[in-house]
CSV table of C-alpha atoms in Angstrom, one decimal:
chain,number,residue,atom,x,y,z
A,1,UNK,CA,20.1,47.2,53.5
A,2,UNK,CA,17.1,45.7,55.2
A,3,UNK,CA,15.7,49.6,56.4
A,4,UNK,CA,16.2,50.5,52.5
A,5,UNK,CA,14.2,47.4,51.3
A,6,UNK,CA,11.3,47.9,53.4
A,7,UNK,CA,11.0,51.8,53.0
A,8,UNK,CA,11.0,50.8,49.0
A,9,UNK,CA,8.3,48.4,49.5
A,10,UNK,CA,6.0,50.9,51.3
A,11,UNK,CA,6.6,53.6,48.7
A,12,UNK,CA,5.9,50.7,46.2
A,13,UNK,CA,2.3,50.4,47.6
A,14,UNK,CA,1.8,53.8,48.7
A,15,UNK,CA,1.8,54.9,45.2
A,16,UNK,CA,-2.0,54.8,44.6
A,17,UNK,CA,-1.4,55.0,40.7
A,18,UNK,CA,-2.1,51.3,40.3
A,19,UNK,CA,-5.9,51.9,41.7
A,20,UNK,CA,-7.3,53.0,37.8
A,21,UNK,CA,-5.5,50.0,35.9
A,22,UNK,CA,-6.4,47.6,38.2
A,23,UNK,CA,-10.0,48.4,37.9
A,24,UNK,CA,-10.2,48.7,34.8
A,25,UNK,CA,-8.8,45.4,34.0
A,26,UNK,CA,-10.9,43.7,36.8
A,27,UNK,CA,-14.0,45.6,34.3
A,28,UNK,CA,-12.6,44.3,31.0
A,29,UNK,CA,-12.3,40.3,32.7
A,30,UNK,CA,-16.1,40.5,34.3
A,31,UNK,CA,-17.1,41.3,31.1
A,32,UNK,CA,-15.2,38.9,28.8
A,33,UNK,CA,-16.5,36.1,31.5
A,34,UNK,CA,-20.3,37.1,31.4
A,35,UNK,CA,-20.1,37.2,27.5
A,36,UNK,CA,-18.9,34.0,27.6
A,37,UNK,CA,-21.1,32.5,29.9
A,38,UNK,CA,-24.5,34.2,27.9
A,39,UNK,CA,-22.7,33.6,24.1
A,40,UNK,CA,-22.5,29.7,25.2
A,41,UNK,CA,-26.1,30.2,27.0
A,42,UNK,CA,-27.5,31.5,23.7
A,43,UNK,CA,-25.8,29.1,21.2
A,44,UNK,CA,-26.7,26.4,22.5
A,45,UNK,CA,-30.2,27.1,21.1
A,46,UNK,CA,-29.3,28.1,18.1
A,47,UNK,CA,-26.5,27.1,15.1
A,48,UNK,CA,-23.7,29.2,15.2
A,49,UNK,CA,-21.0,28.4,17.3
A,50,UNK,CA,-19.4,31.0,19.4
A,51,UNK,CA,-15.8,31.9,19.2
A,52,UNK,CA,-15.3,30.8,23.1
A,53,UNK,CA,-16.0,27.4,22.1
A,54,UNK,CA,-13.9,24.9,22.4
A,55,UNK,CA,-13.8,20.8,20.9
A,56,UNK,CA,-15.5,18.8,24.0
A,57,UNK,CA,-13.6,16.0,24.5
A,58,UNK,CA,-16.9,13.7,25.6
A,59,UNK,CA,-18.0,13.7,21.9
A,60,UNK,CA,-19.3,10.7,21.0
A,61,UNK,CA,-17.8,7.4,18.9
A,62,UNK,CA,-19.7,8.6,15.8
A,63,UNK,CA,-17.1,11.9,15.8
A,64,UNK,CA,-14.2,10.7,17.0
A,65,UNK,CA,-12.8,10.0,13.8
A,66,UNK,CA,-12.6,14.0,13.3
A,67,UNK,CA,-9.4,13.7,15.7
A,68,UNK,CA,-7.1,11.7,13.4
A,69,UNK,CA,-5.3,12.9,10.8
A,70,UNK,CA,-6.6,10.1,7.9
A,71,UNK,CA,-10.0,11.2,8.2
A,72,UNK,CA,-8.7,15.0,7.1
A,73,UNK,CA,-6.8,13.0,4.0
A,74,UNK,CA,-9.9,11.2,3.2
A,75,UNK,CA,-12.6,14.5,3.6
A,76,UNK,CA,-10.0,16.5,1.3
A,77,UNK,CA,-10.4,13.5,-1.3
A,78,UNK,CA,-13.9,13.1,-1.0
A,79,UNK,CA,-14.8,17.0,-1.0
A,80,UNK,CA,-17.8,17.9,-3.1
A,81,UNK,CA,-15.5,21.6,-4.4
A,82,UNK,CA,-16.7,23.4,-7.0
A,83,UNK,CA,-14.8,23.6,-9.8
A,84,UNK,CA,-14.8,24.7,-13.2
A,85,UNK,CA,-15.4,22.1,-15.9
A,86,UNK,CA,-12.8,22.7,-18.4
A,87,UNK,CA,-11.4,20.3,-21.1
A,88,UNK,CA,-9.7,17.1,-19.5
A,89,UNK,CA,-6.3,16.3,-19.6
A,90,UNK,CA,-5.3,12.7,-19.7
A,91,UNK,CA,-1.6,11.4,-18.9
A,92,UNK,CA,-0.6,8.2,-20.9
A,93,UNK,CA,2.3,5.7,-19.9
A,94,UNK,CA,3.7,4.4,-23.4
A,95,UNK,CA,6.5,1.2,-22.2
A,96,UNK,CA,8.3,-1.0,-24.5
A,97,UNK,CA,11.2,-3.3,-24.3
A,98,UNK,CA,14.1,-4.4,-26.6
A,99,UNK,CA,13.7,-2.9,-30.1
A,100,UNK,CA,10.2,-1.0,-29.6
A,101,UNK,CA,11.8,2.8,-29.6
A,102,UNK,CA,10.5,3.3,-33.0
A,103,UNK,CA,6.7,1.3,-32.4
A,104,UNK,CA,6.9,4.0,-28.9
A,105,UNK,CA,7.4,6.8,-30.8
A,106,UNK,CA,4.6,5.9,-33.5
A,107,UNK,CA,1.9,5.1,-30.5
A,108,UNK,CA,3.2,8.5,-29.2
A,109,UNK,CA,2.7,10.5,-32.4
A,110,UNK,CA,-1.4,8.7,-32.8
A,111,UNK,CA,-2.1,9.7,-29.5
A,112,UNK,CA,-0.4,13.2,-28.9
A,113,UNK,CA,-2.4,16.0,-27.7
A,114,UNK,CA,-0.9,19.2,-26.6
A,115,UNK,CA,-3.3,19.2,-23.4
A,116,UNK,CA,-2.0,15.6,-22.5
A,117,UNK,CA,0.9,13.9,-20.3
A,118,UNK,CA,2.8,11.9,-21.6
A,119,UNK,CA,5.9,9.1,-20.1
A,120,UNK,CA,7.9,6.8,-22.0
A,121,UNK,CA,9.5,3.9,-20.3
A,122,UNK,CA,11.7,1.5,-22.2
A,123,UNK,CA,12.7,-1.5,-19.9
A,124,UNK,CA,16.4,-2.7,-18.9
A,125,UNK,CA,16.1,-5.1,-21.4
A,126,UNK,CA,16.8,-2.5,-24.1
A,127,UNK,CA,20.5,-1.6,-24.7
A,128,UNK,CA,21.7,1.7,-23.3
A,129,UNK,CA,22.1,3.2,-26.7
A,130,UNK,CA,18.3,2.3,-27.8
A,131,UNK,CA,17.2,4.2,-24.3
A,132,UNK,CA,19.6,7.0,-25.5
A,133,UNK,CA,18.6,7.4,-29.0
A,134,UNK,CA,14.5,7.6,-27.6
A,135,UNK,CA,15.6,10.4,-25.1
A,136,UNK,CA,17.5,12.2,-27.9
A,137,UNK,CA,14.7,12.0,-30.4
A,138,UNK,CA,12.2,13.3,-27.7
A,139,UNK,CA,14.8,16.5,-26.5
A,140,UNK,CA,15.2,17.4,-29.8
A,141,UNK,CA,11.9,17.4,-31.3
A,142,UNK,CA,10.8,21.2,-31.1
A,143,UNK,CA,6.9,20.7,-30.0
A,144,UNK,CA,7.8,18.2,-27.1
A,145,UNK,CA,10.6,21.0,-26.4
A,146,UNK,CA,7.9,23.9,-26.7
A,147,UNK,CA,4.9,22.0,-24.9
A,148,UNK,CA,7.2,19.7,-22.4
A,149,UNK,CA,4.8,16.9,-21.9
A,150,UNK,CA,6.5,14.4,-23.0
A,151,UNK,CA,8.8,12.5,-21.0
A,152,UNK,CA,11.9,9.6,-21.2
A,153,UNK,CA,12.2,8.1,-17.5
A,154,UNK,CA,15.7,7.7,-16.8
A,155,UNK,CA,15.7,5.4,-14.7
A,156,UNK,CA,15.1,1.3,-16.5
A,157,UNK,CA,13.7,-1.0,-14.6
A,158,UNK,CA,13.6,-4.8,-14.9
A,159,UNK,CA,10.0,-5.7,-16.0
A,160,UNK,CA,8.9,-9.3,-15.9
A,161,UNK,CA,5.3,-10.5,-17.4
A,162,UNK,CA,4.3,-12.7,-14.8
A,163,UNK,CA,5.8,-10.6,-11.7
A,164,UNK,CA,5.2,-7.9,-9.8
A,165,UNK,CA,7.5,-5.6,-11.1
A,166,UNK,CA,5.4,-4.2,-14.6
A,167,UNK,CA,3.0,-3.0,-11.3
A,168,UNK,CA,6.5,-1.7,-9.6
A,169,UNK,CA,7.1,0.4,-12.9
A,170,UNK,CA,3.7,1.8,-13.5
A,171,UNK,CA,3.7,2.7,-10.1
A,172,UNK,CA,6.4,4.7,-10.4
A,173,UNK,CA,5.6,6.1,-13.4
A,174,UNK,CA,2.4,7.4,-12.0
A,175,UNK,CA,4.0,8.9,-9.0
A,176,UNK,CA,6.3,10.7,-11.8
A,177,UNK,CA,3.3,12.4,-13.4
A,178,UNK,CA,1.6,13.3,-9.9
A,179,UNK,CA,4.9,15.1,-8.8
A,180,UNK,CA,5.4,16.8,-12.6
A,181,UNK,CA,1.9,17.9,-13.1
A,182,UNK,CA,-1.2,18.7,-11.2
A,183,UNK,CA,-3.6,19.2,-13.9
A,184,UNK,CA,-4.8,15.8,-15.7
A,185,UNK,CA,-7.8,14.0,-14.8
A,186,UNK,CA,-7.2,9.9,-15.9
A,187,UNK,CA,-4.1,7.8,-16.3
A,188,UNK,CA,-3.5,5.5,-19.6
A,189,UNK,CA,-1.2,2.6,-19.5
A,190,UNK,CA,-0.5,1.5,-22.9
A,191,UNK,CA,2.6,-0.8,-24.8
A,192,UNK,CA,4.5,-0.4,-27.6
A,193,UNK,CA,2.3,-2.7,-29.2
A,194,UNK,CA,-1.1,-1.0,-28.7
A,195,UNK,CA,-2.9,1.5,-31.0
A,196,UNK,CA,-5.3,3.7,-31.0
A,197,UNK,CA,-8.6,3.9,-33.1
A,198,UNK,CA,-10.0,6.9,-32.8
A,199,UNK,CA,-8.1,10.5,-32.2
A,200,UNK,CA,-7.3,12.6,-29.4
A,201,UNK,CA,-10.0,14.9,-29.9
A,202,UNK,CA,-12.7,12.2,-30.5
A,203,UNK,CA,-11.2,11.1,-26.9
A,204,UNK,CA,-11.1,14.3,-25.0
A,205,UNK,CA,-14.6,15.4,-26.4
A,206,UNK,CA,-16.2,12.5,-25.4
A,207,UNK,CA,-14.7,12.5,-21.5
A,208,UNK,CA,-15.3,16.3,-21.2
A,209,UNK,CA,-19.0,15.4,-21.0
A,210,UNK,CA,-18.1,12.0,-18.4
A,211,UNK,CA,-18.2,12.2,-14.9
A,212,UNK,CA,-14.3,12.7,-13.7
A,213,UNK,CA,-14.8,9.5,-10.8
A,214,UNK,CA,-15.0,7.2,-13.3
A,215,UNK,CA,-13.0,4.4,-13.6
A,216,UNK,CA,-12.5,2.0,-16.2
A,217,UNK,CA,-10.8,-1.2,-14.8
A,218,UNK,CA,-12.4,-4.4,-16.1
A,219,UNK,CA,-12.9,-6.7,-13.5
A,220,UNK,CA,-14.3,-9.8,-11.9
A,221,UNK,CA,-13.8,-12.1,-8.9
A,222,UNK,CA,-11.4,-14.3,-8.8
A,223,UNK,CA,-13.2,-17.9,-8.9
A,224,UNK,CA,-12.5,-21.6,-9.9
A,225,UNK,CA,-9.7,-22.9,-11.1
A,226,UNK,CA,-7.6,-19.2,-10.8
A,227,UNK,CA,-8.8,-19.6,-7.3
A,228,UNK,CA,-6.2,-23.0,-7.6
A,229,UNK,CA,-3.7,-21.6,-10.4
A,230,UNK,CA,-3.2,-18.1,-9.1
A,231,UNK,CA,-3.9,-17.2,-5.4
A,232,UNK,CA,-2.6,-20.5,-3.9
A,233,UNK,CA,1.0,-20.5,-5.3
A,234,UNK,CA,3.7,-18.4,-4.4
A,235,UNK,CA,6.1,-17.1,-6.8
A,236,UNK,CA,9.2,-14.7,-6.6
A,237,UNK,CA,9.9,-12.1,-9.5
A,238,UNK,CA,14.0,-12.3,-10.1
A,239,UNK,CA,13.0,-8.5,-11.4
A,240,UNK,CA,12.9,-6.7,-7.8
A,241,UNK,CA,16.9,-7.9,-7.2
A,242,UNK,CA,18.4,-8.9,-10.4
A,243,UNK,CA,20.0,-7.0,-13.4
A,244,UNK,CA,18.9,-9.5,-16.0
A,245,UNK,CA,15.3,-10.5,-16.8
A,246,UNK,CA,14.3,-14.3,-16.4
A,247,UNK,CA,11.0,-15.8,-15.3
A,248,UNK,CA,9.2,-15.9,-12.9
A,249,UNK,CA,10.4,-18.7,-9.5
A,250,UNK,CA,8.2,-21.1,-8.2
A,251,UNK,CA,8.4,-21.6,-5.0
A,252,UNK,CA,7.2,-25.4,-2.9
A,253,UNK,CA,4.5,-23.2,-1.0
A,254,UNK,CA,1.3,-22.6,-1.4
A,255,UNK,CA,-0.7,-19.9,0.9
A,256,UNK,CA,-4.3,-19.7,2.2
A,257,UNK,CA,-6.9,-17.6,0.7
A,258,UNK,CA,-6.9,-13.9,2.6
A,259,UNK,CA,-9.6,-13.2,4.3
A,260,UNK,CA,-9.4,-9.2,4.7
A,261,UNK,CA,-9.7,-8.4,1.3
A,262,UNK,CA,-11.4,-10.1,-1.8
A,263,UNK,CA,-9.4,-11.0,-4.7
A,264,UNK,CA,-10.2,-9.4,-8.1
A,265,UNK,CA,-9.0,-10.0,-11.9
A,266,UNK,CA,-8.9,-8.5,-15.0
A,267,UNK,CA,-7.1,-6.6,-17.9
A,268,UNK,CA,-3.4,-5.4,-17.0
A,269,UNK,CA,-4.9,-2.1,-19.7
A,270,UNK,CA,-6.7,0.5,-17.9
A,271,UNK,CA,-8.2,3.6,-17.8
A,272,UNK,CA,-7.9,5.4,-13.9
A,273,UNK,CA,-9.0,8.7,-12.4
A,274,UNK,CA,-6.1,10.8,-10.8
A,275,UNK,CA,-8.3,10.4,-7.5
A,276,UNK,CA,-8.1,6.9,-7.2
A,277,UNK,CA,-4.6,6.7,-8.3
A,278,UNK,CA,-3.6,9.3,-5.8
A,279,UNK,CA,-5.5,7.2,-3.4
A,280,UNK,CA,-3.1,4.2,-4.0
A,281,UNK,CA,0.5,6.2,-3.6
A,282,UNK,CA,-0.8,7.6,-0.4
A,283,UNK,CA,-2.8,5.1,0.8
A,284,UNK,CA,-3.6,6.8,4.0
A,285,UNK,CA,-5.7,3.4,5.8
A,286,UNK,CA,-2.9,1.3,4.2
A,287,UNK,CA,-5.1,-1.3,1.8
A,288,UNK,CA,-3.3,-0.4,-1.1
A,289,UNK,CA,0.3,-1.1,0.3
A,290,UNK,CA,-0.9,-4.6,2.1
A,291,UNK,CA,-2.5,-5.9,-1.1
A,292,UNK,CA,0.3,-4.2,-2.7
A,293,UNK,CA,2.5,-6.2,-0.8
A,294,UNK,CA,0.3,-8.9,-0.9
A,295,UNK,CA,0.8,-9.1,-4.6
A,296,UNK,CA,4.5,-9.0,-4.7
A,297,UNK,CA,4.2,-12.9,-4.7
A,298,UNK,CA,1.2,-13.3,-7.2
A,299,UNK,CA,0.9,-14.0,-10.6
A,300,UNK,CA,0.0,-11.9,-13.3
A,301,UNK,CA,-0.5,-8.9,-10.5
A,302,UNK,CA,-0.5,-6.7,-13.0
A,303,UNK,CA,-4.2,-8.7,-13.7
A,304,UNK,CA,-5.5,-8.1,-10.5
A,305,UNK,CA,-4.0,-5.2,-8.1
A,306,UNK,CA,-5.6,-1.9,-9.1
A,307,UNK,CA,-8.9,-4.6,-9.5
A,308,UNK,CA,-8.2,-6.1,-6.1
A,309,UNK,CA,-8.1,-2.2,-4.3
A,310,UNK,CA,-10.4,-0.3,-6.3
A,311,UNK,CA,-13.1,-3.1,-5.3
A,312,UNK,CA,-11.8,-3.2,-1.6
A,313,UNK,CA,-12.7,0.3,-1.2
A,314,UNK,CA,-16.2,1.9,-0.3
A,315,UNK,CA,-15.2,5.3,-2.0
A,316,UNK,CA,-14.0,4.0,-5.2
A,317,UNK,CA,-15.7,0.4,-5.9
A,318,UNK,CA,-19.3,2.0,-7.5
A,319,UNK,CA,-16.8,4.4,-9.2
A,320,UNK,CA,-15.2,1.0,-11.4
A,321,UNK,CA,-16.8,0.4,-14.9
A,322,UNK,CA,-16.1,-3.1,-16.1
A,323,UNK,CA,-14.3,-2.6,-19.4
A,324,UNK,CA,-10.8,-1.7,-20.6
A,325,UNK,CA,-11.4,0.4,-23.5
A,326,UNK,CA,-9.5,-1.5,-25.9
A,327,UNK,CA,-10.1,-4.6,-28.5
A,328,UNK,CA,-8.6,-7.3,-27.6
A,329,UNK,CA,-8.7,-10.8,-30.1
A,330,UNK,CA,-8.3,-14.2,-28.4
A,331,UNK,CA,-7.5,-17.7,-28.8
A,332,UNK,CA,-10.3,-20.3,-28.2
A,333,UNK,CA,-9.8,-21.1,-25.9
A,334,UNK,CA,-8.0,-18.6,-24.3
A,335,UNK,CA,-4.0,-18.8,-24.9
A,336,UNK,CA,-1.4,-16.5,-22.7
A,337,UNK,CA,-1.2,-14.2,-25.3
A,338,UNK,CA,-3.9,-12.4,-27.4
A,339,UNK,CA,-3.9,-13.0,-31.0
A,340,UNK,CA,-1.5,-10.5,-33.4
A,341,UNK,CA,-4.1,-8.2,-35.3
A,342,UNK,CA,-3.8,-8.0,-39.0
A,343,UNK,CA,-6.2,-6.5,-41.9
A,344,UNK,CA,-8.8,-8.9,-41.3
A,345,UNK,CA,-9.4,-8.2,-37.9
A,346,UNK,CA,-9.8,-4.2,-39.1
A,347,UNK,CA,-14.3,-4.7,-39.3
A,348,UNK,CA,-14.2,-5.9,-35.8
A,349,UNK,CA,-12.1,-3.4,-34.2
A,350,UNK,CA,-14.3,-0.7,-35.4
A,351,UNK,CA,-17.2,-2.7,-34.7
A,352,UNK,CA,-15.8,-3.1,-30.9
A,353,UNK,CA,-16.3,0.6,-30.8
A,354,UNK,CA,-12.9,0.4,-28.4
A,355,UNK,CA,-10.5,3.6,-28.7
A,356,UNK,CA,-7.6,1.8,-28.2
A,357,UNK,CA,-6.6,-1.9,-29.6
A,358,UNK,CA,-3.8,-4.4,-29.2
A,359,UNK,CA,-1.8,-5.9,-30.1
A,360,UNK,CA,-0.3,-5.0,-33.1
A,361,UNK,CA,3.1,-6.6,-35.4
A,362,UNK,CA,5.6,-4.0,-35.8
A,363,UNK,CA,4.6,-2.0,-38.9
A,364,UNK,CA,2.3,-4.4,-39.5
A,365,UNK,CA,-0.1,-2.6,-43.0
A,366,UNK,CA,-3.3,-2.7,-40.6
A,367,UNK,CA,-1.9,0.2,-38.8
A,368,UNK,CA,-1.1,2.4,-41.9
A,369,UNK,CA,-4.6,1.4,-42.8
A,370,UNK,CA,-6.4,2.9,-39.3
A,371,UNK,CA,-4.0,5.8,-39.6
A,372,UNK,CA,-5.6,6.7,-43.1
A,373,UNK,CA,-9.2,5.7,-42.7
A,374,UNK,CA,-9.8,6.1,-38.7
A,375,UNK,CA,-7.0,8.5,-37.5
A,376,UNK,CA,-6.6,10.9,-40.8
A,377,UNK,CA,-2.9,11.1,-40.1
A,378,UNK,CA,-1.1,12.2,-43.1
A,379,UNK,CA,2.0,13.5,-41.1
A,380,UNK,CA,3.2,12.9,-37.6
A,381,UNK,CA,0.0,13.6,-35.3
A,382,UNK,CA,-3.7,12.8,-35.9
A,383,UNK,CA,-5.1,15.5,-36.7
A,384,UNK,CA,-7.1,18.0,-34.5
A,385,UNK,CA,-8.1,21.3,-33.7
A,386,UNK,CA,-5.4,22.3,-32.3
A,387,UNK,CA,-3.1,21.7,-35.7
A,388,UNK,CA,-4.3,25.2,-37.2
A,389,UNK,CA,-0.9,25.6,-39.5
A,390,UNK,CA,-1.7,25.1,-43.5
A,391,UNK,CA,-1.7,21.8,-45.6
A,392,UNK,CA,-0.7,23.3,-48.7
A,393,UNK,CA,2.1,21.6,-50.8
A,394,UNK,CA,2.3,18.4,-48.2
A,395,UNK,CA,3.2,20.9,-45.2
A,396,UNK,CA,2.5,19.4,-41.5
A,397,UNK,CA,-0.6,21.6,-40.4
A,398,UNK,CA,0.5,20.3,-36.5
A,399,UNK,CA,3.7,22.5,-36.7
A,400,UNK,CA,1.1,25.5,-35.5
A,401,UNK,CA,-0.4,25.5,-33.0
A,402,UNK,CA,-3.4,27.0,-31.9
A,403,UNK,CA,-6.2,26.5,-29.2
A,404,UNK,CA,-6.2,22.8,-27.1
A,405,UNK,CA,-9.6,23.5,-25.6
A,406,UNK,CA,-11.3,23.1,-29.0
A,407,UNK,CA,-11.9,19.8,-30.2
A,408,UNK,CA,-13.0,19.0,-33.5
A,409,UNK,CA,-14.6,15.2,-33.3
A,410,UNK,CA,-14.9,13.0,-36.0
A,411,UNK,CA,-16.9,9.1,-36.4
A,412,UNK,CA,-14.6,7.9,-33.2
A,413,UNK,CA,-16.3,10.2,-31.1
A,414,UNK,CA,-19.3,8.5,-32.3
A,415,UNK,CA,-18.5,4.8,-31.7
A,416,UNK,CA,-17.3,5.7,-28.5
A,417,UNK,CA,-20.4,7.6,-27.2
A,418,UNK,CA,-22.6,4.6,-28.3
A,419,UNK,CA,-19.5,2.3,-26.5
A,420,UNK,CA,-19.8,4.5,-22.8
A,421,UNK,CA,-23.9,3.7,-23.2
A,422,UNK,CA,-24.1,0.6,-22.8
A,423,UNK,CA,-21.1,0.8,-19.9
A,424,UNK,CA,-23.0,3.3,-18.2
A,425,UNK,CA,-26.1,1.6,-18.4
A,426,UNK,CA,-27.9,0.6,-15.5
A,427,UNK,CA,-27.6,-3.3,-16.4
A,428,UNK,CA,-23.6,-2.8,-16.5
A,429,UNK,CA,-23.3,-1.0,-13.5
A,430,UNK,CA,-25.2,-3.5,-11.7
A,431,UNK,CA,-22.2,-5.7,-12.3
A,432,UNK,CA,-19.7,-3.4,-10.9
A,433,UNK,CA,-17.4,-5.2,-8.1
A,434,UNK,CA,-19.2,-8.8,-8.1
């Protein structure tokens, strides 16, 4: 055996057909190391980077942050692309609780746009057969069945007006239209008892020419005696574990100021860019989830998170404008509620220049009146562009449909060009986040 091993091995080696491969492959690895040596040589003079190259791991401080994975997150946020400026797309959260079904479904119709997103959420306070009948009448109406943009959440949560839980529920909401559609640009939170006062196409004409980081969130530090009333206590919403709503609980403690983060207030009603918003479900440096959780035991959070974050944070804080876009009547002073708009309030909400209002009675006559003389609805939807179907003998010219890129603006588009003026001014922006 051992004879037979060693006369293989010498026939092995005295075949001299290896000699030609092995030279040639000694040839091909001299040359792939000399162009590697002169292609480094010859960058480093130069700005291209060679294909040899490789990510030195003695960079300095100032690039480290290229090696973690947030930094990728926040480049793909922040990324000046190119895109193509079509018509915007906005996605409105209508919520109600106990009896509103019928006030949701009129805000729906005054602000329904074929382009738009809508959700509807009707609290746990609302019997299961007042949920039911809102879902059915949505399902079976055949333009939300053609266009599917409007949408009942099934699930009902608990929402308390004090706790955190109306912040739980938009939350949710939002991540609802993130995961359902990628194409809208802002977010509108609105109640059963808001209304708007000018029409969709006044709207979307007048944000197709706005810059698509803005934000409108009004806003302002949190000083004096909410400093005392509202940061100091700490309170526990019965919401996030009970199945019936109750108030807010007191609790003996009271907390210290935080000193990470500066507290912001303002209106619960906003107006937010998809950005931002997709920016506080990821939350890729964490901020929004600490002051999320931060707020879980405030009052009135729904007054101060999306403030609190949006001026916490360098990308988004010049991006805030300070106003909510609505007309809001108050008390004087100031009561916990706003005051119930009726006809004689009607001047000053057009005055205000604000597309959207509250709050409202149910059926109160001021609303028939703005549908009439501000909205032109004389069927279900204010009218627009888009409603190309004929009027004649009382027919709905909404029930055809044509083109949702074409907008046909009216006075509202108007008022709120001379409104976004004076917000975009240089004197208002210079207030942004102080």
């Amino acid at each position: 055996m051992r004879k037979n091993a060693i006369f293989h091995s010498g026939r092995l080696y005295s075949d001299r057909k290896w000699v030609l491969p092995f030279f040639a492959s000694l040839l091909v690895s001299v040359s792939l190391v000399l162009t590697a040596i002169l292609g480094r040589g010859s960058s480093s003079g130069g700005s291209e980077q060679s294909p040899f190259d490789i990510i030195a791991l003695s960079r300095s401080e100032e690039d480290s942050s290229e090696y973690f994975v947030e930094s990728d997150l926040e480049r793909s946020l922040n990324a000046n692309v190119v895109q193509k400026m079509e018509a915007p797309r906005l996605a409105y959260l209508i919520s109600g609780t106990k009896g509103d079904s019928h006030r949701m479904m009129r805000t729906l119709e005054a602000v329904y746009h074929p382009r738009n997103q809508y959700i509807l959420h009707l609290d746990l306070e609302a019997p299961p057969r007042e949920r039911l009948e809102l879902a059915n009448t949505v399902k079976a109406d055949p333009i939300f069945r053609e266009i599917e943009n409007v949408r009942v959440m099934s699930q009902s949560n608990l929402v308390t007006y004090k706790g955190p839980t109306m912040i739980a529920s938009t939350l949710q909401a939002i991540a609802i239209l993130l995961k359902e559609s990628s194409q809208w640009n802002w977010f509108i939170n609105l109640s059963a008892s808001d209304y708007p006062l000018v029409t969709q196409d006044d709207l979307l004409h007048i944000f197709s020419n706005l810059s698509r980081d803005l934000n409108f969130i009004e806003h302002t530090r949190i000083a004096g005696w909410k400093l005392s009333h509202r940061a100091r206590p700490i309170v526990v919403d019965p919401g996030l574990y009970l199945s019936k709503k109750s108030d807010i609980a007191w609790t003996t403690q009271r907390r210290t100021l935080p000193t990470s983060f500066k507290l912001f207030t303002g209106s619960a009603w906003v107006v937010l860019t998809r950005s931002y918003l997709e920016y506080c479900i990821w939350g890729w440096n964490n901020l929004p989830r600490t002051i999320l959780m931060y707020y879980t035991n405030f009052i009135s959070s729904a007054e101060g998170y999306f403030h609190t974050v949006i001026c916490n944070t360098e990308e988004f804080r010049r991006t805030a404008v300070s106003h909510d876009l609505h007309y809001i009547a108050w008390d004087t002073p100031p009561k916990q509620h706003p005051i119930s708009l009726t006809m004689k309030d009607f001047d000053k909400m057009v005055k205000s220049k604000a597309p959207f209002a509250r709050k409202f009675a149910k059926d109160d006559l001021v609303l028939d009146k703005i549908d009439k003389e501000l909205l032109g609805r004389t069927h279900r939807f204010s009218p627009g562009a888009w409603c190309i179907g004929s009027s004649d003998g009382g027919a709905d010219p909404c029930s055809l449909r044509g083109n949702d890129t074409v907008f046909r603006p009216g006075p509202g588009a108007e008022r709120l060009s001379e409104l976004l003026q004076t917000l975009l001014s240089k004197d208002f922006q210079s207030k942004q986040c102080l």
